[in-house]
XYZ file of C-alpha atoms in Angstrom:
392
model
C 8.013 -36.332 30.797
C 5.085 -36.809 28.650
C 3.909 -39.825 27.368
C 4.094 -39.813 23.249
C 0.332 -40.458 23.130
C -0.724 -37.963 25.434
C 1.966 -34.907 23.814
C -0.179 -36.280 20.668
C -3.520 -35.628 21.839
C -2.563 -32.103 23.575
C -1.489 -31.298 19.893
C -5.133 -32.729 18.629
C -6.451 -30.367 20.886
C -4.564 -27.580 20.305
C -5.545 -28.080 16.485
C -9.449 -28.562 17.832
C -9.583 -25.103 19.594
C -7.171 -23.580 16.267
C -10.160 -25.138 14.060
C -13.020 -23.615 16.135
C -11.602 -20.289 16.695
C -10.657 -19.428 13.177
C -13.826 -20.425 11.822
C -15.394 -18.583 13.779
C -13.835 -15.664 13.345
C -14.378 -16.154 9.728
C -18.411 -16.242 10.464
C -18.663 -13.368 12.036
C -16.645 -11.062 10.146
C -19.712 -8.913 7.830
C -18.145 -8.846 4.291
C -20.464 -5.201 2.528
C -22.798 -6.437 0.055
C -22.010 -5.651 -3.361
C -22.861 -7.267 -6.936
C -19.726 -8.785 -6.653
C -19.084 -9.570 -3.219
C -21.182 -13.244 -3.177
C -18.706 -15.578 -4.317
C -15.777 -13.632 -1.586
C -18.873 -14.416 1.258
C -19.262 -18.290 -0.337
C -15.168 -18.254 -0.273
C -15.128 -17.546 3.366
C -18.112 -19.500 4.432
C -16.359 -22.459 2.842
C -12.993 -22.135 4.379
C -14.871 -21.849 8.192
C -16.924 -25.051 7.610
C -13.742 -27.110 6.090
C -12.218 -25.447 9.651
C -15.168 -27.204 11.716
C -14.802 -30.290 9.883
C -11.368 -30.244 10.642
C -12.169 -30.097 14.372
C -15.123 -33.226 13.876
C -12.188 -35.452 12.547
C -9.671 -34.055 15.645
C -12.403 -35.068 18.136
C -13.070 -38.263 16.637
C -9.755 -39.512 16.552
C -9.332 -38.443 19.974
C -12.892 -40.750 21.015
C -10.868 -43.725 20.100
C -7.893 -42.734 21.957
C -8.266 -45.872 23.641
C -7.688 -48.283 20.039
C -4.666 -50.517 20.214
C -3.256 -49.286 16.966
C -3.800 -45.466 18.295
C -1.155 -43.735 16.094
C -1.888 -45.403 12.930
C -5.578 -44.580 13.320
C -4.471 -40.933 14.443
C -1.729 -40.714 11.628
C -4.737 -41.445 8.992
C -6.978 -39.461 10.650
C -4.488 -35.927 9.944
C -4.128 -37.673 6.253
C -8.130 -37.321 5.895
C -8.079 -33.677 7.604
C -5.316 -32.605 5.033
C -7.608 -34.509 1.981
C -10.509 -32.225 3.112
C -8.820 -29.442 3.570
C -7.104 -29.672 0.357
C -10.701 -30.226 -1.533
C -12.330 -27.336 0.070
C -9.550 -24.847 -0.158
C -8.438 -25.522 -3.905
C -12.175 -24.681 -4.078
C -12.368 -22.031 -2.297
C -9.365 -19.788 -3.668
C -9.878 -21.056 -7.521
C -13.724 -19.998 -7.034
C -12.540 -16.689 -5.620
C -10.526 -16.157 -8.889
C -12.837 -17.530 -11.012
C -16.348 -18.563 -10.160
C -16.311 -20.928 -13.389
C -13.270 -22.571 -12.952
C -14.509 -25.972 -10.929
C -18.004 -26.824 -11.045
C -19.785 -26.975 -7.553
C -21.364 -30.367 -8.638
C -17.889 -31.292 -9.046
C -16.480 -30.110 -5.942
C -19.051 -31.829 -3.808
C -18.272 -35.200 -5.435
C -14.360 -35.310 -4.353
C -15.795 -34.272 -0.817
C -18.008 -37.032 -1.030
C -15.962 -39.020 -2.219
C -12.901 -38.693 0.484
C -15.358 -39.190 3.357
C -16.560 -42.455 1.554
C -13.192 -43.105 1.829
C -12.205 -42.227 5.023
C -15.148 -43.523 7.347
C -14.407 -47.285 5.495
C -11.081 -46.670 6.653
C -11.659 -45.839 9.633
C -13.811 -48.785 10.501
C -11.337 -50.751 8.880
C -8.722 -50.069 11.124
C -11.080 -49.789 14.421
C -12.305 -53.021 13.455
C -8.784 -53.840 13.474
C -8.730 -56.010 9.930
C -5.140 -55.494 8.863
C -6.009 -56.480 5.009
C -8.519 -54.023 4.607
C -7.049 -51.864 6.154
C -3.948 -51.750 4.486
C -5.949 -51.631 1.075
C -8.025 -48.524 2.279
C -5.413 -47.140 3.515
C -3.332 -47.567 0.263
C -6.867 -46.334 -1.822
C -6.763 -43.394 0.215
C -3.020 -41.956 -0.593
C -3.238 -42.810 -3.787
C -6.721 -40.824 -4.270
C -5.357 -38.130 -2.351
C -1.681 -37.896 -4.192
C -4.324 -37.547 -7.350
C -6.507 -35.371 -5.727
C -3.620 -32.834 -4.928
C -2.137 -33.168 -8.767
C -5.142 -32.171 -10.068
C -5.759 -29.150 -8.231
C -2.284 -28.015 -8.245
C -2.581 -28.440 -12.347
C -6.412 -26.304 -12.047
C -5.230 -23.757 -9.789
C -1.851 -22.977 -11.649
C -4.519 -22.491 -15.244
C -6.455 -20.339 -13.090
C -4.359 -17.989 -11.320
C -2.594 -17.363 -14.404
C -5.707 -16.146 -16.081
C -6.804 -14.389 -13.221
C -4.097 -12.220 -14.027
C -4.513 -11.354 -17.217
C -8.066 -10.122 -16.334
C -6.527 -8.021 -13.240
C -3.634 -6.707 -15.670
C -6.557 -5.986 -17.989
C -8.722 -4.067 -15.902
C -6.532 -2.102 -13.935
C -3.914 -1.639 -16.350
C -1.271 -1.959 -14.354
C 0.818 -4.386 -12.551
C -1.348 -5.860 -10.155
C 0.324 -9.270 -9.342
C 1.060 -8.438 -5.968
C -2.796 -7.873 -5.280
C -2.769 -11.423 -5.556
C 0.635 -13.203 -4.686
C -0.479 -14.273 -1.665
C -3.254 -16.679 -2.968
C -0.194 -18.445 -4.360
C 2.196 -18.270 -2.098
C -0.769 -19.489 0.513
C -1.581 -22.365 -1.983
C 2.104 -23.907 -2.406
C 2.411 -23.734 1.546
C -0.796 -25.668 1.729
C -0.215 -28.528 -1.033
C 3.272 -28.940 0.418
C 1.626 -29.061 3.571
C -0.765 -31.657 2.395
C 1.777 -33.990 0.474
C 4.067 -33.759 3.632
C 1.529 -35.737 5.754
C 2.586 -38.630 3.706
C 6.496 -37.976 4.224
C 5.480 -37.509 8.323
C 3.306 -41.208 8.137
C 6.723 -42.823 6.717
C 8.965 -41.292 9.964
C 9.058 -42.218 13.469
C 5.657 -41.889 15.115
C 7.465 -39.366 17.410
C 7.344 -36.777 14.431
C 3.723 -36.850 13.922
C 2.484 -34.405 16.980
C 5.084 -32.320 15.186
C 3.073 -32.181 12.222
C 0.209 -31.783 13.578
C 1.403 -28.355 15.562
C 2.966 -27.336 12.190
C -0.833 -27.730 10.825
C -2.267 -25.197 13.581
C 0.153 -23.143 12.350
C -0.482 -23.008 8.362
C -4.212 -22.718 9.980
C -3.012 -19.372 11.401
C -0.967 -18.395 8.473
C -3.783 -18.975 6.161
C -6.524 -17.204 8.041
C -4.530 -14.163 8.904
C -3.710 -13.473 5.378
C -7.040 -14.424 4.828
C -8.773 -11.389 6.728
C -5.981 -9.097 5.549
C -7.573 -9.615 1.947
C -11.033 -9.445 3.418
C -10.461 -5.548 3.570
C -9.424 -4.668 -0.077
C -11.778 -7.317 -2.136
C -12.886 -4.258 -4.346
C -10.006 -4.344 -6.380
C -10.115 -8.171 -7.003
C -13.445 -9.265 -7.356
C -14.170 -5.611 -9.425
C -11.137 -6.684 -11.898
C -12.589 -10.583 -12.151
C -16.071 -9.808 -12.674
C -15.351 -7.815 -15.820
C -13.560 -10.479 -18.257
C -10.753 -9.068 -19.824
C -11.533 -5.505 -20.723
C -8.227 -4.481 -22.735
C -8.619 -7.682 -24.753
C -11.923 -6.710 -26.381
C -11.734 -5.703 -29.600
C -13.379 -2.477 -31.169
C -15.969 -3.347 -33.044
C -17.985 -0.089 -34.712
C -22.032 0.325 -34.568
C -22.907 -2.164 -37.623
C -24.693 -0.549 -40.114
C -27.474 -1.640 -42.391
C -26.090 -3.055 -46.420
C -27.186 -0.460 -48.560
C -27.663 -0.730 -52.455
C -26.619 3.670 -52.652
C -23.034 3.586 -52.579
C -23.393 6.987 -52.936
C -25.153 7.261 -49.509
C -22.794 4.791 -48.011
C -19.724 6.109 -48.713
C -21.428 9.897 -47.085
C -22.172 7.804 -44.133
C -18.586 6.430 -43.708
C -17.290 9.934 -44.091
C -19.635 11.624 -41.648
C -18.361 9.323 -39.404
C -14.846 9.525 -40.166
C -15.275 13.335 -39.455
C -17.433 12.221 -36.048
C -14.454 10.210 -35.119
C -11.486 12.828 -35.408
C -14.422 15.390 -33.439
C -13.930 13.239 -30.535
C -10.019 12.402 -31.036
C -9.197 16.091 -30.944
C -11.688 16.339 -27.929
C -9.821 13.645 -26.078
C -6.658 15.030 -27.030
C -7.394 18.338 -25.146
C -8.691 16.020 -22.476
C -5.552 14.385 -22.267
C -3.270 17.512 -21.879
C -5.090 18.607 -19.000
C -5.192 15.611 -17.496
C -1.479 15.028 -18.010
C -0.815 18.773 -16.556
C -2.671 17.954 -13.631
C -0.408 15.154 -12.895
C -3.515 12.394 -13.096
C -0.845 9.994 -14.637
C 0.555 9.716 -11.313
C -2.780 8.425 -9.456
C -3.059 4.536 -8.590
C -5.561 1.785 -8.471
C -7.804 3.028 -10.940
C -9.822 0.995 -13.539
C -9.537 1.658 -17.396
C -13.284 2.617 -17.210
C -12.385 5.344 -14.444
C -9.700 6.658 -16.418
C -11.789 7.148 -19.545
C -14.822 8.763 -16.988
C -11.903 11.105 -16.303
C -11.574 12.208 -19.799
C -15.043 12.079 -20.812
C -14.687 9.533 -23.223
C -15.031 5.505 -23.468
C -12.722 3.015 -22.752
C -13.158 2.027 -26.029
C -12.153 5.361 -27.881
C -9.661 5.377 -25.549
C -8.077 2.406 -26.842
C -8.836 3.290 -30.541
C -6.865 6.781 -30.217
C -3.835 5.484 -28.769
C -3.702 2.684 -31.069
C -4.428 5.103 -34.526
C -2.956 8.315 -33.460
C 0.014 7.245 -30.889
C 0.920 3.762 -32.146
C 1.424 2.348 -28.755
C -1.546 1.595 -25.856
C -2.631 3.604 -23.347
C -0.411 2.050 -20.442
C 3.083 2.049 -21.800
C 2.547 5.713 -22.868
C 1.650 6.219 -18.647
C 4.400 4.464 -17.889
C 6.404 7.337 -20.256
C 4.778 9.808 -18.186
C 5.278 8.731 -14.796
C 9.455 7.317 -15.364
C 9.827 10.992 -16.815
C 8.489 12.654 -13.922
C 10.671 10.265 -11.800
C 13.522 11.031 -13.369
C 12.915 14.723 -12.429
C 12.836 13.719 -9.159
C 15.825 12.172 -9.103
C 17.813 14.834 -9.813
C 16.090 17.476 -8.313
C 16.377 16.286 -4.539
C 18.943 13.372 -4.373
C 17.961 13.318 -0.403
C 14.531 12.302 -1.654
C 14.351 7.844 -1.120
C 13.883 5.634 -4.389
C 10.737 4.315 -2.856
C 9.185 7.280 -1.969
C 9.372 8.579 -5.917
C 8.007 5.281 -7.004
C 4.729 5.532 -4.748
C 4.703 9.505 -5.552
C 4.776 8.904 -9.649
C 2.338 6.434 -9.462
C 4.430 2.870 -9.664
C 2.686 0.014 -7.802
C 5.666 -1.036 -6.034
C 9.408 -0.629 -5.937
C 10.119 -3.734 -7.740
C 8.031 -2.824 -10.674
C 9.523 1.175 -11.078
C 12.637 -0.496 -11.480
C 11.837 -2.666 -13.937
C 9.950 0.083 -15.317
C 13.090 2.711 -15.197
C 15.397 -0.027 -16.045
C 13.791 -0.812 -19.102
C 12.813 2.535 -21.137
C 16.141 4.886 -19.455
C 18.465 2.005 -19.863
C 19.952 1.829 -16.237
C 18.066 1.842 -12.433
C 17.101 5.184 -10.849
C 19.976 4.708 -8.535
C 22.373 4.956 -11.546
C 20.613 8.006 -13.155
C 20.455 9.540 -9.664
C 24.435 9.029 -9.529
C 25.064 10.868 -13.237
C 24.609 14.578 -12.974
C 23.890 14.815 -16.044
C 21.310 12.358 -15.919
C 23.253 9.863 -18.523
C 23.350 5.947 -17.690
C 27.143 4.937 -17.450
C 26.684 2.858 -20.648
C 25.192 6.357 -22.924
C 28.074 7.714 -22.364
């Protein structure tokens, strides 16, 4: 049987070569420059060096091996490689939402300012001084419980917002895009408090921990990589700040003393404007008869290169002629067509309508069907008249 101190520094290791390996593999991979692309190549350059410095504290924890209070020192050690690693990857995924949201200067000071705090600590308890120790110690959890609140607090304000600008640009339901980050984020601030739970239990659980840790290394690089391939649609949406929301603002014209002349102006332009509305409309019913409605992953901007207009006419028509905005008259479209569907093949799958109308996911044509027909597809499927149970 192994000894508890060795099984704990075959788990240091196995976090060392975890550490290397992924950041690595983050250095290497070539991310296409684009105008947007920087701040996704800063992103990943960060998360590989927070990996290495992972590995530094491994290694030097494992140098002192020999220290009479080894697990304590070792247990501390993990508490400073989950402080850094919760600086540098709050950073890292709020700057890849939004390159404004912490300020660099900022950033660099917690750094700092946890490996101030670690290195005294460390000597503290190499140099074996229980009273100091205890109080740096103490200092430490305290800064990092804080640490960890305050990110969790900035990152929630962020992602939200992030959101709205994806929602805005793409005008659609793009939250899934983007669920990840969060999901990735709660798994690694629970995994960050939970040091503190695993210092309070038997030293027997700590090698535990600290192969759980390689793990949420994995888990976090994988889905890492897997974004690395469809950044387009995320940084695209987040460098543009909330298209939609932008209100229509006409060409300001010079105050003129000839009302006579203005009010010709205002009507020349009046007649301009309904030029271009019955030009779009024409636009529109070809582009609905060609089924465009049902294409995906397309930015208001290409929509409106589609119809040869702007986004901003766009916007203007559906709000003065239609009375409701461009995407919940698409959404019209598309839950028509898959009711159409429904009925016409009932062999044809649920999912398979959704992807083919244009619906981002399952989950959302539901909601989508549910909510303008009254019932799910499955229930209008199952009426052949195509009635909900409750119309009847």
């Amino acid at each position: 049987m192994l000894g508890l101190d060795t099984f704990l520094l075959r788990t240091f290791f196995v976090d060392i070569v975890c550490s290397i390996c992924f950041a690595l593999i983050l250095l290497m991979i070539k991310i296409p420059q684009s105008e947007y692309s920087s701040r996704l190549s800063w992103t990943k350059t960060y998360i590989a060096l927070c990996f290495i410095a992972c590995a530094v504290v491994f290694l030097f924890a494992i140098y002192h091996q020999n220290l009479p209070d080894f697990k304590l020192f070792a247990s501390m050690m993990m508490l400073v490689v989950t402080a850094v690693s919760a600086a540098t990857l709050s950073y890292s995924l709020m700057n890849l939402l939004d390159e404004n949201s912490v300020d660099r200067d900022k950033f660099f000071l917690n750094v700092g300012l946890v490996a101030v705090l670690a290195v005294l600590m460390a000597r503290s308890i190499i140099a074996g001084k229980s009273l100091t120790r205890d109080i740096f110690i103490w200092v430490f959890i305290a800064v990092h419980l804080i640490q960890c609140v305050v990110h969790i607090i900035l990152f929630n304000s962020v992602f939200k917002k992030s959101l709205k600008q994806l929602e805005a640009f793409y005008d659609e339901e793009e939250d899934h895009k983007i669920r990840w980050i969060r999901f990735c984020y709660a798994i690694m601030m629970a995994t960050e408090m939970f040091v503190l739970v695993y210092i309070a239990l038997p030293s027997g659980a700590m090698p535990i921990y600290v192969l759980f840790y390689a793990l949420f290394m994995l888990y976090f690089t994988s889905n890492f990589i897997s974004f690395l391939g469809s950044h387009k649609l995320l940084l695209d949406a987040f460098a543009h700040k909330a298209l939609s929301g932008q209100d229509i603002k006409l060409p300001k014209r010079k105050p003129r003393d000839d009302n006579e002349r203005r009010e010709e102006a205002l009507r020349e332009d009046g007649q301009a404007r309904e030029k271009e509305f019955k030009a779009l409309e024409k636009n529109l019913e070809k582009w609905v008869a060609t089924k465009k409605y049902r294409e995906y992953d397309k930015s208001r901007d290409e929509i409106a290169d589609e119809l040869h207009t702007s986004k901003e006419l766009l916007q203007l028509y559906f709000t003065a002629k239609v009375g409701e905005d461009f995407r919940t008259w698409r959404t019209r479209l598309r839950v028509e067509d898959a009711k159409k569907l429904l009925l016409a093949d009932k062999m044809v799958s649920t999912n398979y309508i959704a992807e083919l109308t244009g619906f981002s996911d399952r989950s959302n044509f539901h909601r989508q069907f549910t909510k303008l027909v009254g019932c799910s597809p499955k229930e209008w499927r199952e009426r052949a008249e195509g009635k909900c149970p409750d119309q009847e």
